[in-house]
PDB file of C-alpha atoms in Angstrom:
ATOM      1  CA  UNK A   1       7.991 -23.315   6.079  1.00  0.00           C
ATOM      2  CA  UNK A   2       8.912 -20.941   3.209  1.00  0.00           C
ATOM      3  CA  UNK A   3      12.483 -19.138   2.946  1.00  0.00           C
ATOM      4  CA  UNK A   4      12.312 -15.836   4.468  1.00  0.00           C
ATOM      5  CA  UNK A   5      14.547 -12.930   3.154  1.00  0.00           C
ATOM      6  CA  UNK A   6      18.493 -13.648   3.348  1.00  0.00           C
ATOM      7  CA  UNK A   7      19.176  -9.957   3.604  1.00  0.00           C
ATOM      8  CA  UNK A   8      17.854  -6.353   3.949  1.00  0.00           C
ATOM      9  CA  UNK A   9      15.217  -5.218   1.477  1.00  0.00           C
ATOM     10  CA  UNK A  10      16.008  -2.273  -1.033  1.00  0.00           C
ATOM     11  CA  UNK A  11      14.508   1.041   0.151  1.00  0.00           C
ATOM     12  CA  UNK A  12      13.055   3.258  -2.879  1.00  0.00           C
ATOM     13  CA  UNK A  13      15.448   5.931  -3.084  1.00  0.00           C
ATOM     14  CA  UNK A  14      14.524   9.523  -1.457  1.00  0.00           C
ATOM     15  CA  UNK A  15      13.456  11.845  -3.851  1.00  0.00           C
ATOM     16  CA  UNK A  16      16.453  13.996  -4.541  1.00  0.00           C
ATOM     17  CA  UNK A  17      17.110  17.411  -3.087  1.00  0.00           C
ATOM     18  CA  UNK A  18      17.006  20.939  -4.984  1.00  0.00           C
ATOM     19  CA  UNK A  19      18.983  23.991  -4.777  1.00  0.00           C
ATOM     20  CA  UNK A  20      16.982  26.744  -5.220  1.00  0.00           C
ATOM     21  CA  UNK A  21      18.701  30.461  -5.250  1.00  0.00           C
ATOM     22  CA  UNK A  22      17.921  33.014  -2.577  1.00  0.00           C
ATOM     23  CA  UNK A  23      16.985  37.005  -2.961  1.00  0.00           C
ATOM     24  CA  UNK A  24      19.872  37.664  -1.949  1.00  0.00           C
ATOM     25  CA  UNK A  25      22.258  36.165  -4.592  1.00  0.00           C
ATOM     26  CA  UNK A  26      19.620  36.463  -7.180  1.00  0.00           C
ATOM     27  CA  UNK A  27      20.643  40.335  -6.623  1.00  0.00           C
ATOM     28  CA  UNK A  28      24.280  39.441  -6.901  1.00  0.00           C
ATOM     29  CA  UNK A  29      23.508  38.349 -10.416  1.00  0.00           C
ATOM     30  CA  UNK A  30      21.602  41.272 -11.113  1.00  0.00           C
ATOM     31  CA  UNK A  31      18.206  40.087 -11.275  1.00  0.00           C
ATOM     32  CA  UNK A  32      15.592  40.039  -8.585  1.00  0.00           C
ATOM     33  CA  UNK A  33      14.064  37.036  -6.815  1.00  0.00           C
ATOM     34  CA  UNK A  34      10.925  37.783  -8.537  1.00  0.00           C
ATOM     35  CA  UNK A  35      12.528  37.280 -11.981  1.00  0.00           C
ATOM     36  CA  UNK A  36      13.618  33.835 -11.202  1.00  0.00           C
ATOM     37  CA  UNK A  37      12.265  31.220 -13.238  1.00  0.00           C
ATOM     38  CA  UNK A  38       9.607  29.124 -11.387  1.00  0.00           C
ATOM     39  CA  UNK A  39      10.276  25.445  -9.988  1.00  0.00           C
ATOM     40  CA  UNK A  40       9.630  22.518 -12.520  1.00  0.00           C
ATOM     41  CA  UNK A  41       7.369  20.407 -10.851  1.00  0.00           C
ATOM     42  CA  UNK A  42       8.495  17.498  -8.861  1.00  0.00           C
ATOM     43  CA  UNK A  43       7.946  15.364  -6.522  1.00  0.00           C
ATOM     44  CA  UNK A  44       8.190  15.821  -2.693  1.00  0.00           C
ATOM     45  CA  UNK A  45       8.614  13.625   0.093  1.00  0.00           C
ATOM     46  CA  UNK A  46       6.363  13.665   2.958  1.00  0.00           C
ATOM     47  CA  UNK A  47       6.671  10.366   4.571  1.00  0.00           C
ATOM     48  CA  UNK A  48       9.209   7.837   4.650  1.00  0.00           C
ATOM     49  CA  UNK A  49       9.033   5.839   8.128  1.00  0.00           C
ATOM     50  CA  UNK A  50      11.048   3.334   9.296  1.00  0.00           C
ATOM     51  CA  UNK A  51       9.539   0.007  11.319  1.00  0.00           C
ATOM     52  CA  UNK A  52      12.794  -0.076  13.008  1.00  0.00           C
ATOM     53  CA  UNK A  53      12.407   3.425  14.654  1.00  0.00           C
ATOM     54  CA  UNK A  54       8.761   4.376  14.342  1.00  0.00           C
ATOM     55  CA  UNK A  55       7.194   0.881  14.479  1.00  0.00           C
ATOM     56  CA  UNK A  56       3.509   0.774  14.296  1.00  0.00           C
ATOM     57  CA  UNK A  57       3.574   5.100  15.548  1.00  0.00           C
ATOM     58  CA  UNK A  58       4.205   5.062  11.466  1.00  0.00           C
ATOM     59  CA  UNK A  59       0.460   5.018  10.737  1.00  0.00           C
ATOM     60  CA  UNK A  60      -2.830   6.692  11.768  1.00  0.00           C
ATOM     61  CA  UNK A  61      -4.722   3.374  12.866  1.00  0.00           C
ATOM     62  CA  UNK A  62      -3.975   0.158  13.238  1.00  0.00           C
ATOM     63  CA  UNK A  63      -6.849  -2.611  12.893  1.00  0.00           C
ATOM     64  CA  UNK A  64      -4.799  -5.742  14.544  1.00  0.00           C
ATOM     65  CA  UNK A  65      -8.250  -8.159  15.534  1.00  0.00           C
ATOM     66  CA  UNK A  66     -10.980  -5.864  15.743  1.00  0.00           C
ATOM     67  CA  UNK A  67     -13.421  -8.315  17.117  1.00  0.00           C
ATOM     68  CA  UNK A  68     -10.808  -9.957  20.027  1.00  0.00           C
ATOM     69  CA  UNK A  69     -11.058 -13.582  17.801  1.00  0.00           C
ATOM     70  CA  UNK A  70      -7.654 -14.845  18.355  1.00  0.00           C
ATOM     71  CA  UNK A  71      -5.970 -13.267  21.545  1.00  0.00           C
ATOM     72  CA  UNK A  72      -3.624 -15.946  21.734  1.00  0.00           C
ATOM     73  CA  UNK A  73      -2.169 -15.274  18.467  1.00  0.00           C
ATOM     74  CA  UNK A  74      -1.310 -11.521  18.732  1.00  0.00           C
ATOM     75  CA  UNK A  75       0.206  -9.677  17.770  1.00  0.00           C
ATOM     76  CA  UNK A  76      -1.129 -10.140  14.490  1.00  0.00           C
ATOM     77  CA  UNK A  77       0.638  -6.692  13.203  1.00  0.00           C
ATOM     78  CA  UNK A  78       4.343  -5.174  14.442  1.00  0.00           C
ATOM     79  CA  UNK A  79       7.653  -4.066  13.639  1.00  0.00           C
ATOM     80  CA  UNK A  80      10.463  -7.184  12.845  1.00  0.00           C
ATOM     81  CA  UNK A  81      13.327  -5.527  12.109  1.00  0.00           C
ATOM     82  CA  UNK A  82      13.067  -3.297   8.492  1.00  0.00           C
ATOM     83  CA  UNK A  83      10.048  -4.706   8.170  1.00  0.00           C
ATOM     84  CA  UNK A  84       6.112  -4.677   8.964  1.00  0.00           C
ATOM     85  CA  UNK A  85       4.894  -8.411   9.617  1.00  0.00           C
ATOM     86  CA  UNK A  86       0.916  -8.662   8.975  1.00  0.00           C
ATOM     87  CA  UNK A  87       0.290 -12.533   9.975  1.00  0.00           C
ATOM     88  CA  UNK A  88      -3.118 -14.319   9.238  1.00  0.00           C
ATOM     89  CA  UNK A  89      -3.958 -17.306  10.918  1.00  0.00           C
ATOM     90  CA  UNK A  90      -7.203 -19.093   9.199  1.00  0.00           C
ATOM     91  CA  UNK A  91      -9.090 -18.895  13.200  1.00  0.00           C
ATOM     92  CA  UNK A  92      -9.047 -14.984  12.504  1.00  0.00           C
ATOM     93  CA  UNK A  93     -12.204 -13.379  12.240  1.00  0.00           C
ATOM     94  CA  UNK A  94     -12.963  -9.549  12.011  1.00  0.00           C
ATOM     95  CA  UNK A  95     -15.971  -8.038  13.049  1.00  0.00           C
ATOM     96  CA  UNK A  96     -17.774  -9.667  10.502  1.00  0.00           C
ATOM     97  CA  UNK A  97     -17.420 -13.014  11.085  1.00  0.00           C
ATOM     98  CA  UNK A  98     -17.224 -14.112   7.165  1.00  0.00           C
ATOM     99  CA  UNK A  99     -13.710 -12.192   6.721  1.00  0.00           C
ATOM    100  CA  UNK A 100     -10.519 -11.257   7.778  1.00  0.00           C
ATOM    101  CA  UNK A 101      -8.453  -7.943   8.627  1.00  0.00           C
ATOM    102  CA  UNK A 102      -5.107  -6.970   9.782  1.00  0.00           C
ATOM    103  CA  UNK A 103      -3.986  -3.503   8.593  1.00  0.00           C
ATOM    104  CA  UNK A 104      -3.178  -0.074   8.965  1.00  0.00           C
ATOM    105  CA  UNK A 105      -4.311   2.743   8.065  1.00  0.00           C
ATOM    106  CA  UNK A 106      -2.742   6.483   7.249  1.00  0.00           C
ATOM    107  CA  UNK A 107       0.483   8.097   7.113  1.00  0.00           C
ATOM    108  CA  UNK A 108       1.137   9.667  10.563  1.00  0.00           C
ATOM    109  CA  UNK A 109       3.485  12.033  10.711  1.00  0.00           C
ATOM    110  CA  UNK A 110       4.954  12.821  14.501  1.00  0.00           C
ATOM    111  CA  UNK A 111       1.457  14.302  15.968  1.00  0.00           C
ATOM    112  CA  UNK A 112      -0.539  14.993  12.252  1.00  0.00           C
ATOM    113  CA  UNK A 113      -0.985  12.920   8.944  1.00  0.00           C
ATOM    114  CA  UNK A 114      -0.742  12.863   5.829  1.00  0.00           C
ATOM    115  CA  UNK A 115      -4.670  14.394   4.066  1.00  0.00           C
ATOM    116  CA  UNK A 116      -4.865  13.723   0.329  1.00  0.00           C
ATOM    117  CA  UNK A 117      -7.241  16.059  -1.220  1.00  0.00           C
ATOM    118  CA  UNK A 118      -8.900  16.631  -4.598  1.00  0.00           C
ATOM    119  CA  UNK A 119      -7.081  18.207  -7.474  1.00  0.00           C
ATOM    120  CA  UNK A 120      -3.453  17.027  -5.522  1.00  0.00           C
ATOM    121  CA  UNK A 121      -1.354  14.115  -7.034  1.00  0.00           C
ATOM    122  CA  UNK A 122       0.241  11.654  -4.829  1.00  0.00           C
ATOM    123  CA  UNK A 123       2.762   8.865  -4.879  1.00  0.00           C
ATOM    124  CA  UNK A 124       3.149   5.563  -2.631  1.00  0.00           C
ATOM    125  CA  UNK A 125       6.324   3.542  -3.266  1.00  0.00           C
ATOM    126  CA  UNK A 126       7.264   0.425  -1.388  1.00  0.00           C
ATOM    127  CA  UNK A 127       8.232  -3.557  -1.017  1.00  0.00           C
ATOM    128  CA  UNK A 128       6.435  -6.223  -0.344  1.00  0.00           C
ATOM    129  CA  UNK A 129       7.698  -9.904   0.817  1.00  0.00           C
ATOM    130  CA  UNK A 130       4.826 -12.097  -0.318  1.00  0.00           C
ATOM    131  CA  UNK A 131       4.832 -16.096   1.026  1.00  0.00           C
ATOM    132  CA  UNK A 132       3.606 -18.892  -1.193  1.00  0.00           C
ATOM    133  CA  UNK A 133       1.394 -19.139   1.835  1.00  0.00           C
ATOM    134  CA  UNK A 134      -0.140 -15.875   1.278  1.00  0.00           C
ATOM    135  CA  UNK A 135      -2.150 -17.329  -2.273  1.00  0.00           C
ATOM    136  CA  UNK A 136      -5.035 -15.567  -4.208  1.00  0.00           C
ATOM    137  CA  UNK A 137      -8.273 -16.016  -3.570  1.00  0.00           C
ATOM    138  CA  UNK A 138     -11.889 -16.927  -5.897  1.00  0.00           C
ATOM    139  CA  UNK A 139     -12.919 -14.206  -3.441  1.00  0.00           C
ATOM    140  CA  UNK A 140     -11.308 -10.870  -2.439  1.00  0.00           C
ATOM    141  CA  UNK A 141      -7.733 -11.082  -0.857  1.00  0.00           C
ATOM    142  CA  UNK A 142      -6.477  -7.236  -0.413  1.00  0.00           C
ATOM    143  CA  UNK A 143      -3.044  -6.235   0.768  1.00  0.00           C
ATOM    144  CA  UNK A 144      -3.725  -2.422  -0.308  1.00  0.00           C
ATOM    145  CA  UNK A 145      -6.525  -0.133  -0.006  1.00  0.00           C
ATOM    146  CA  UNK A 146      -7.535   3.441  -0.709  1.00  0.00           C
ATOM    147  CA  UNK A 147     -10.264   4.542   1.238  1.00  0.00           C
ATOM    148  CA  UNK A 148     -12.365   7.156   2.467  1.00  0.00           C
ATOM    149  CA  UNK A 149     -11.796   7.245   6.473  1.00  0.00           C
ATOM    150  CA  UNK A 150     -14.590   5.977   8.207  1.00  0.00           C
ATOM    151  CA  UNK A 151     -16.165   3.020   8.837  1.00  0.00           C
ATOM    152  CA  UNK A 152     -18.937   0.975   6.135  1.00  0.00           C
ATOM    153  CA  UNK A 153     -17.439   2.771   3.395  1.00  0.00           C
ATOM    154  CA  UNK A 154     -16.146   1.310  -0.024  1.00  0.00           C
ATOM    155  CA  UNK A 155     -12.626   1.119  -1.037  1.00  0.00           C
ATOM    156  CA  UNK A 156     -11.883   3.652  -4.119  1.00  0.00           C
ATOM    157  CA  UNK A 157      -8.809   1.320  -5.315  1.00  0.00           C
ATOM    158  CA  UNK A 158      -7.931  -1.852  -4.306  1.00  0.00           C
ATOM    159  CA  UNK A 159      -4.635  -4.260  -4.793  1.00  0.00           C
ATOM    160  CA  UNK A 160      -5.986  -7.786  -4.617  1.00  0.00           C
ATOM    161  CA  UNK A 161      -4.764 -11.086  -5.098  1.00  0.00           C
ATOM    162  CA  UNK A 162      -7.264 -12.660  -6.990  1.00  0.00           C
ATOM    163  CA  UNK A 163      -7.818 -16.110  -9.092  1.00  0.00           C
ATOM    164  CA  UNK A 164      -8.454 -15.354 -12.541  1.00  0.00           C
ATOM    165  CA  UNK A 165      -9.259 -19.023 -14.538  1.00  0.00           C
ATOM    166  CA  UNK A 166      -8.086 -20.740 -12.042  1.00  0.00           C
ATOM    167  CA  UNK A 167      -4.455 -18.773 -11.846  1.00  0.00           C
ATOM    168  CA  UNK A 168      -3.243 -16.856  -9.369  1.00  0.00           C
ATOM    169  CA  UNK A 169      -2.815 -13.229  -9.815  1.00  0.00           C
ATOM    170  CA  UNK A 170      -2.150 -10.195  -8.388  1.00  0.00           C
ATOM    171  CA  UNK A 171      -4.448  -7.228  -9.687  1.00  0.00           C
ATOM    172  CA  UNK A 172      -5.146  -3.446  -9.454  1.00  0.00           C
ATOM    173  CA  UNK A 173      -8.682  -2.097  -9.755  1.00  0.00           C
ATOM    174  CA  UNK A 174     -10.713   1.048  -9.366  1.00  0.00           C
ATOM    175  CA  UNK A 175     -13.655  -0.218  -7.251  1.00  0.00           C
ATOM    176  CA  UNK A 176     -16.611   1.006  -7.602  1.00  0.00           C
ATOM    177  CA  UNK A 177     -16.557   0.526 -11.741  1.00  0.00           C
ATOM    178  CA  UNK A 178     -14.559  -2.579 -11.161  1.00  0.00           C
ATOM    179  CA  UNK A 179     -12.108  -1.194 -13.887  1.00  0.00           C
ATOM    180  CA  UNK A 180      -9.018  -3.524 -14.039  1.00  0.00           C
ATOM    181  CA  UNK A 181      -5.827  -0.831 -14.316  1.00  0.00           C
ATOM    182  CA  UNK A 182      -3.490  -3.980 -14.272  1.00  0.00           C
ATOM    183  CA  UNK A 183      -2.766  -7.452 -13.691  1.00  0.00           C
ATOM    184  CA  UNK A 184       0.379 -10.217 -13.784  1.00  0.00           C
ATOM    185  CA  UNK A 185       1.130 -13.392 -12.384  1.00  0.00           C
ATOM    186  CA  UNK A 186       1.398 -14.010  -8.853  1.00  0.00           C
ATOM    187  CA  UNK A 187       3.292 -17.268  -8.540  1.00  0.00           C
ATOM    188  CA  UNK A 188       6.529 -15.718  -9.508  1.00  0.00           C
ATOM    189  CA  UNK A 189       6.661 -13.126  -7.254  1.00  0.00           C
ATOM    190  CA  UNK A 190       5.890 -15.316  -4.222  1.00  0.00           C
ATOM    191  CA  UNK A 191       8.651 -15.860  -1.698  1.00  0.00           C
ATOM    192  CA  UNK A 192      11.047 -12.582  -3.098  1.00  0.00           C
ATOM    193  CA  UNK A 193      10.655  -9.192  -2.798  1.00  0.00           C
ATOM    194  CA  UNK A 194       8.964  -7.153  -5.312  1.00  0.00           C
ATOM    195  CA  UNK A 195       8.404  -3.061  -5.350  1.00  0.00           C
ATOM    196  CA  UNK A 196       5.096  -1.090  -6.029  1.00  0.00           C
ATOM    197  CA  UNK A 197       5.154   2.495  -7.125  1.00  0.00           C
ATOM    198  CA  UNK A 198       1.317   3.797  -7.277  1.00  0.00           C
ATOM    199  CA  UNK A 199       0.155   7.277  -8.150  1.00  0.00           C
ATOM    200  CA  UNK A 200      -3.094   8.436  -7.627  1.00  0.00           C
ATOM    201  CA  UNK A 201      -4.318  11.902  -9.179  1.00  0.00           C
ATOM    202  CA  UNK A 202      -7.651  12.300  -6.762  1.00  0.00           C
ATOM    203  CA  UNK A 203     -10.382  13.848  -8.087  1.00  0.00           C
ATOM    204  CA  UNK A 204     -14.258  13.360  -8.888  1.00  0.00           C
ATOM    205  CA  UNK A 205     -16.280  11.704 -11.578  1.00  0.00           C
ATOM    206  CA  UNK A 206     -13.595  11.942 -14.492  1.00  0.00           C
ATOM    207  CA  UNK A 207     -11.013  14.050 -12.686  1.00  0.00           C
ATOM    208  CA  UNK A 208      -9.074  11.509 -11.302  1.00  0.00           C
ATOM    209  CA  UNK A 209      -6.184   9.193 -12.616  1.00  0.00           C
ATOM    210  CA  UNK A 210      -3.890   6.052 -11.800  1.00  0.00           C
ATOM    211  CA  UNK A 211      -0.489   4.031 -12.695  1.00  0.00           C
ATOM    212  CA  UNK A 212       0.080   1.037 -11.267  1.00  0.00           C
ATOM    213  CA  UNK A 213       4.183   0.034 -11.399  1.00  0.00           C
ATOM    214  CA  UNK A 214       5.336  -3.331  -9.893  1.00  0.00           C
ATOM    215  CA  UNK A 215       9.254  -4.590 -10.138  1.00  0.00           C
ATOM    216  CA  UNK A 216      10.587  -7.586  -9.724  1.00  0.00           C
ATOM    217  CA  UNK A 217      14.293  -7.651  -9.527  1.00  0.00           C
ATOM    218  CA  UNK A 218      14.868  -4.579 -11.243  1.00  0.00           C
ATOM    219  CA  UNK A 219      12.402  -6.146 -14.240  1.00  0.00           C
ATOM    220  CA  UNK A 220       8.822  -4.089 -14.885  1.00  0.00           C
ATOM    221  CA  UNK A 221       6.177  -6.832 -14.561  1.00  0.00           C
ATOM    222  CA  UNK A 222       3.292  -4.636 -14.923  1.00  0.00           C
ATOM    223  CA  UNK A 223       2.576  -1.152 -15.805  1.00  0.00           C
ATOM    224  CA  UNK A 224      -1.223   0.269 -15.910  1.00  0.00           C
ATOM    225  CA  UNK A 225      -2.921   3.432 -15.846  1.00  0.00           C
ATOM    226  CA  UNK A 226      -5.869   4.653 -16.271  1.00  0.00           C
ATOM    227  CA  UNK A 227      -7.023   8.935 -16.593  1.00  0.00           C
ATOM    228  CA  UNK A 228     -10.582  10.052 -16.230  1.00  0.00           C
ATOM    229  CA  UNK A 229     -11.564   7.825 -13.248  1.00  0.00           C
ATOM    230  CA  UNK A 230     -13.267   8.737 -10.067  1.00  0.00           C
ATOM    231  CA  UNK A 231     -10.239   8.624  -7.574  1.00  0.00           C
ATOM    232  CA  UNK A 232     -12.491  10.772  -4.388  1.00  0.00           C
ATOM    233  CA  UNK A 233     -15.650  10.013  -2.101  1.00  0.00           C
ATOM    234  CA  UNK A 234     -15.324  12.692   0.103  1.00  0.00           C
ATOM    235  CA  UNK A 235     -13.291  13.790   3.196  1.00  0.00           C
ATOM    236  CA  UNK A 236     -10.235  12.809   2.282  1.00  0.00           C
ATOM    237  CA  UNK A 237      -8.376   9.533   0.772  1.00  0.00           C
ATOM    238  CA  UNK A 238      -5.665   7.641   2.355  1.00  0.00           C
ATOM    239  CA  UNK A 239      -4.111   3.968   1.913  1.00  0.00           C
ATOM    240  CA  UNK A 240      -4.302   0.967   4.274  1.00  0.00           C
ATOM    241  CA  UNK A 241      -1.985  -1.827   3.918  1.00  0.00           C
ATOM    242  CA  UNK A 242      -2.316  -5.359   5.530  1.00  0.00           C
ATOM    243  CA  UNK A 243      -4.095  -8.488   4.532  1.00  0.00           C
ATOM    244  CA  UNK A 244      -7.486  -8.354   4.393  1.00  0.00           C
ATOM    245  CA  UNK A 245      -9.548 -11.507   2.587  1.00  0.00           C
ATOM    246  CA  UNK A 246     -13.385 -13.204   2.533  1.00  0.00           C
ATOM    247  CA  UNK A 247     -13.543 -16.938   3.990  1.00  0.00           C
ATOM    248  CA  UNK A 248     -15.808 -17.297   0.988  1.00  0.00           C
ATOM    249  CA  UNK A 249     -12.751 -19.081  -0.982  1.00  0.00           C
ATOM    250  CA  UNK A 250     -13.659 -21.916  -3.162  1.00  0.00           C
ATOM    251  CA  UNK A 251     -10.096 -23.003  -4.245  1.00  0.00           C
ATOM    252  CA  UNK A 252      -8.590 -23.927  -0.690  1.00  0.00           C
ATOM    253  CA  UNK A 253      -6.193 -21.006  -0.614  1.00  0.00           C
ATOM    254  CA  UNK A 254      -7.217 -20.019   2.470  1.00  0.00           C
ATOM    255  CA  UNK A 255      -3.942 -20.996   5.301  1.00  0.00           C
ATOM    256  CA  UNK A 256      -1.825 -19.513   8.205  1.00  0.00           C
ATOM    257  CA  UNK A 257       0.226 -17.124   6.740  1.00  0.00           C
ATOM    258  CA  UNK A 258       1.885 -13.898   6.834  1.00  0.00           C
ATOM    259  CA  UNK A 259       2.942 -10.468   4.424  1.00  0.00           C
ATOM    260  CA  UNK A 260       5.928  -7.949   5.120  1.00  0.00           C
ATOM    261  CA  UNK A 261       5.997  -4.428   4.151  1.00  0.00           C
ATOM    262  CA  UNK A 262       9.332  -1.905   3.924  1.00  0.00           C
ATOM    263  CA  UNK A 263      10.895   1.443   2.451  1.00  0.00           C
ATOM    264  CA  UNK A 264       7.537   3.023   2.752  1.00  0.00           C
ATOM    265  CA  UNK A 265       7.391   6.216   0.900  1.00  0.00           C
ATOM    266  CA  UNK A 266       4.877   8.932   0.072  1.00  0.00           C
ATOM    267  CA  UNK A 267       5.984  11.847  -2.029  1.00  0.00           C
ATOM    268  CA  UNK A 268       3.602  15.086  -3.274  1.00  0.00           C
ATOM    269  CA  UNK A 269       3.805  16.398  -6.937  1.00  0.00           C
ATOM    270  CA  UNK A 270       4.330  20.052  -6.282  1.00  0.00           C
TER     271      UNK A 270
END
């Protein structure tokens, strides 16, 4: 068994609120609304669920074993407490049978979602609790996706945890040129919390752009960008989150375990 959390995660603080002045007491000053200076741009919060309130209702989808392999062992995806529990046992199997999938999908929003578009800039912050159990992988391990909705259709960016030489790591990449925006080291950030901030700027062939923050106790561990990327495929993009590996390991990583998710946030430069 590995040591859980002792206490509540830290939530990403909500973007802070403006004051912006009316008509009416522009006139008081003596100049009209139209002569007020225009907003600096900032970001804008659009989603910020909570898995002790919303639960799963947080997200558009949720892909908890697609092909019925493990009945006995679900659910494989809920709400525990603060937190989002994906668990992985090694008899899971999705619908094809040489990998695995728990995760969700989307940001729902009441009766909508969240639709990221080209030419808009978005942000996703949150925490992740990630076991020693939970190890990289000689092939893919994801625990974050963007993706085109839809079924048989690639991932545009991908957080893996990946074996690089032998070590374990935990990686950013744009997928389809399999360009690295950032790597560290995974084995120190097993069994504590650590927070992600990741900003996408969608957009096609070179119009698109990423930074890739992770924290671990307050420290930076990585921080990677990279501009002129191809961030869209079409429809629209939006993030999945959940464990989702190959059986094709060759390092014996593969074992029962289990990843938690909190202080989800999604925020809008506007």
């Amino acid at each position: 068994m590995h040591p859980e959390p002792s206490s509540r995660p830290r939530r990403p603080h909500a973007a802070s609120r403006r004051t912006v002045l009316g008509a009416a007491l522009g006139a008081v000053a003596g100049v009209t609304a139209s002569a007020q200076p225009a907003a600096a741009a900032g970001w804008q919060l659009r989603w910020s669920p909570s898995a002790r309130t919303d639960g799963l209702r947080a997200f558009e989808t949720v892909e908890d074993d697609r092909a019925g392999s493990h009945p006995a062992g679900s659910p494989h995806i809920r709400a525990e407490g603060d937190n989002w529990r994906f668990t992985m046992h090694t008899v899971d199997r999705d619908t094809s049978p040489d990998r695995q999938r728990q995760e969700v999908t989307g940001c729902r929003d009441g009766s909508s979602y969240l639709r990221r578009l080209p030419g808009e800039t978005w942000r996703l912050r949150y925490s992740l609790y990630i076991p020693a159990a939970l190890k990289a992988t000689t092939f893919f391990t994801h625990i974050m996706q963007m993706k085109q909705p839809g079924t048989g259709t690639s991932p545009i960016v991908v957080q893996s945890l990946r074996r690089v030489n032998g070590a374990q790591t935990i990686e950013l990449k744009l997928f389809g040129s399999d360009t690295l925006v950032g790597r560290t080291g995974l084995e120190p950030l097993h069994d504590r919390w650590i927070d992600v901030d990741f900003r996408i700027g969608i957009g096609n062939g070179s119009a698109g752009s990423v930074r890739w923050i992770v924290k671990s106790g307050g420290t930076t561990v990585v921080d990677g960008s990279r501009t002129g990327v191809d961030t869209f495929l079409a429809d629209r993009v939006r993030p999945k989150w959940g464990i989702y590996r190959s059986l094709g390991d060759s390092s014996g990583s593969l074992q029962n375990c289990h990843l938690l998710l909190t202080g989800l946030r999604a925020c809008q430069l506007v």
